[in-house]
mmCIF file of C-alpha atoms in Angstrom:
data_model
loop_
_atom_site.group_PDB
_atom_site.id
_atom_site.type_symbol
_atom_site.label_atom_id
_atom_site.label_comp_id
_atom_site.label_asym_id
_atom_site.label_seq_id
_atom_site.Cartn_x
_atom_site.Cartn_y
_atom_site.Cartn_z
ATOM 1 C CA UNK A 992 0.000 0.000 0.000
ATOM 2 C CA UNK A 993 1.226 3.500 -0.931
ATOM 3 C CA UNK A 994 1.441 6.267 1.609
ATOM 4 C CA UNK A 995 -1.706 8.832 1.665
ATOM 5 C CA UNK A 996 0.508 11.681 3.133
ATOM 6 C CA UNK A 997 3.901 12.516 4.200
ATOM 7 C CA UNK A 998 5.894 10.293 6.993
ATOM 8 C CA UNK A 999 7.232 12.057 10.010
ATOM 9 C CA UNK A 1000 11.033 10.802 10.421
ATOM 10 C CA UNK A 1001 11.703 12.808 13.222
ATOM 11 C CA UNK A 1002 10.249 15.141 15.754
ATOM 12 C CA UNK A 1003 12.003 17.457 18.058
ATOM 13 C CA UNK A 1004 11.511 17.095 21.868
ATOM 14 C CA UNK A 1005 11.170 21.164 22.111
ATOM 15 C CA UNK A 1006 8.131 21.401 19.377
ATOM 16 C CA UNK A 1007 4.827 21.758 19.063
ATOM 17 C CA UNK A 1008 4.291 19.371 17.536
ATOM 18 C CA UNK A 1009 5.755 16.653 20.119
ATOM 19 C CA UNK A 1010 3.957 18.426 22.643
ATOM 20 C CA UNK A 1011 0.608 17.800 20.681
ATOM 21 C CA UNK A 1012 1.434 13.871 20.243
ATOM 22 C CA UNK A 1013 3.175 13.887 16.890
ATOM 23 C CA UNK A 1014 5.472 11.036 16.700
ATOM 24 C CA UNK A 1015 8.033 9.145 13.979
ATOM 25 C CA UNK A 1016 6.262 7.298 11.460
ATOM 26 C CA UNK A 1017 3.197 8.956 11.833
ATOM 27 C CA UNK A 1018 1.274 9.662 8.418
ATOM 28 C CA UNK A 1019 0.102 13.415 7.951
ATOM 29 C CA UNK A 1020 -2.382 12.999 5.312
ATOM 30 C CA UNK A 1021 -4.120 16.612 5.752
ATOM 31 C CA UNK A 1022 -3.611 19.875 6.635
ATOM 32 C CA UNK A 1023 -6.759 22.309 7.790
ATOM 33 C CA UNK A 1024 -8.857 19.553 5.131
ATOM 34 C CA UNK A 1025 -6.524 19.665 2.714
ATOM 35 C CA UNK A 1026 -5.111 16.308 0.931
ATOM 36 C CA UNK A 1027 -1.284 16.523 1.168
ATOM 37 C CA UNK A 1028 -0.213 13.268 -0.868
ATOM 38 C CA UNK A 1029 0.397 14.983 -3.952
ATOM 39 C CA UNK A 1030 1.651 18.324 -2.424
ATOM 40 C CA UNK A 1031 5.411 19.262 -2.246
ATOM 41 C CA UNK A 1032 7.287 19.444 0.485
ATOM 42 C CA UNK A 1033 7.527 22.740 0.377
ATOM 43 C CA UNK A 1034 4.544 23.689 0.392
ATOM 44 C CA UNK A 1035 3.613 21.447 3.384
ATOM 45 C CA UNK A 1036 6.271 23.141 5.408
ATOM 46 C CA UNK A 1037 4.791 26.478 3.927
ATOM 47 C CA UNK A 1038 1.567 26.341 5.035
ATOM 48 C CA UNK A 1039 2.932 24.861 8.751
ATOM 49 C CA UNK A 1040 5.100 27.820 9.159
ATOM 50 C CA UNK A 1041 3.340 30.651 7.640
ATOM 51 C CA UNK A 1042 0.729 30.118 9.809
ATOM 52 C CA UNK A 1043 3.112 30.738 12.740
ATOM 53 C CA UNK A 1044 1.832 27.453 13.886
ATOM 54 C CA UNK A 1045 -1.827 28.904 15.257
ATOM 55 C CA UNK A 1046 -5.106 27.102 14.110
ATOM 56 C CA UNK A 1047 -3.050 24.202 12.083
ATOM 57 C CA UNK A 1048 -4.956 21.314 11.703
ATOM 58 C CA UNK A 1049 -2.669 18.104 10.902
ATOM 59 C CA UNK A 1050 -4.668 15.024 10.134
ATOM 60 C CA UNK A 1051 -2.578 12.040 11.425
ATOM 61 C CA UNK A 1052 -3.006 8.242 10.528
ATOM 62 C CA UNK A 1053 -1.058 6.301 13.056
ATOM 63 C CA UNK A 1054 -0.213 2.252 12.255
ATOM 64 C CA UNK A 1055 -1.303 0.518 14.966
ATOM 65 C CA UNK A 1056 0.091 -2.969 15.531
ATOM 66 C CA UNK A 1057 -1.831 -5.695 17.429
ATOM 67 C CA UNK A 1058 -0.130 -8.520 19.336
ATOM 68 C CA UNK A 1059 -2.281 -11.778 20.087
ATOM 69 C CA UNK A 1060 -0.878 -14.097 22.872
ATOM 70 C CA UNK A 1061 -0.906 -17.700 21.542
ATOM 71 C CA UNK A 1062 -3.165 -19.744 23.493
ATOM 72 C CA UNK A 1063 -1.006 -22.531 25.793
#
């Protein structure tokens, strides 16, 4: 399966966005509604920033991973 978004490789410990829960390999698919899998880079960080990060919505899909106990 292809991503939807962009993957976070790293977040600083001093951010806002670690603060708000962000973490490394999370999937930001939106920003305030707005599909980012075809968007550049650039632009992402653009519209992050030049909002002086107030009233930025980031839409996050996290993988979750399940682990089943075997039954003994």
């Amino acid at each position: 399966l292809r991503p939807d978004g962009l993957i976070v490789i790293s977040v600083r410990p001093d951010s806002v966005a670690y603060k708000n829960g962000l973490i490394i390999d999370d999937e930001i698919t939106r920003i305030n509604n707005e599909p980012v899998r075809y968007m550049p880079v650039s632009m992402v960080r653009r519209k992050i920033f030049e909002s002086e990060l107030k009233n930025v919505v980031i839409t996050v899909k996290r993988q979750a991973i399940v682990i089943r106990g075997g039954q003994s």
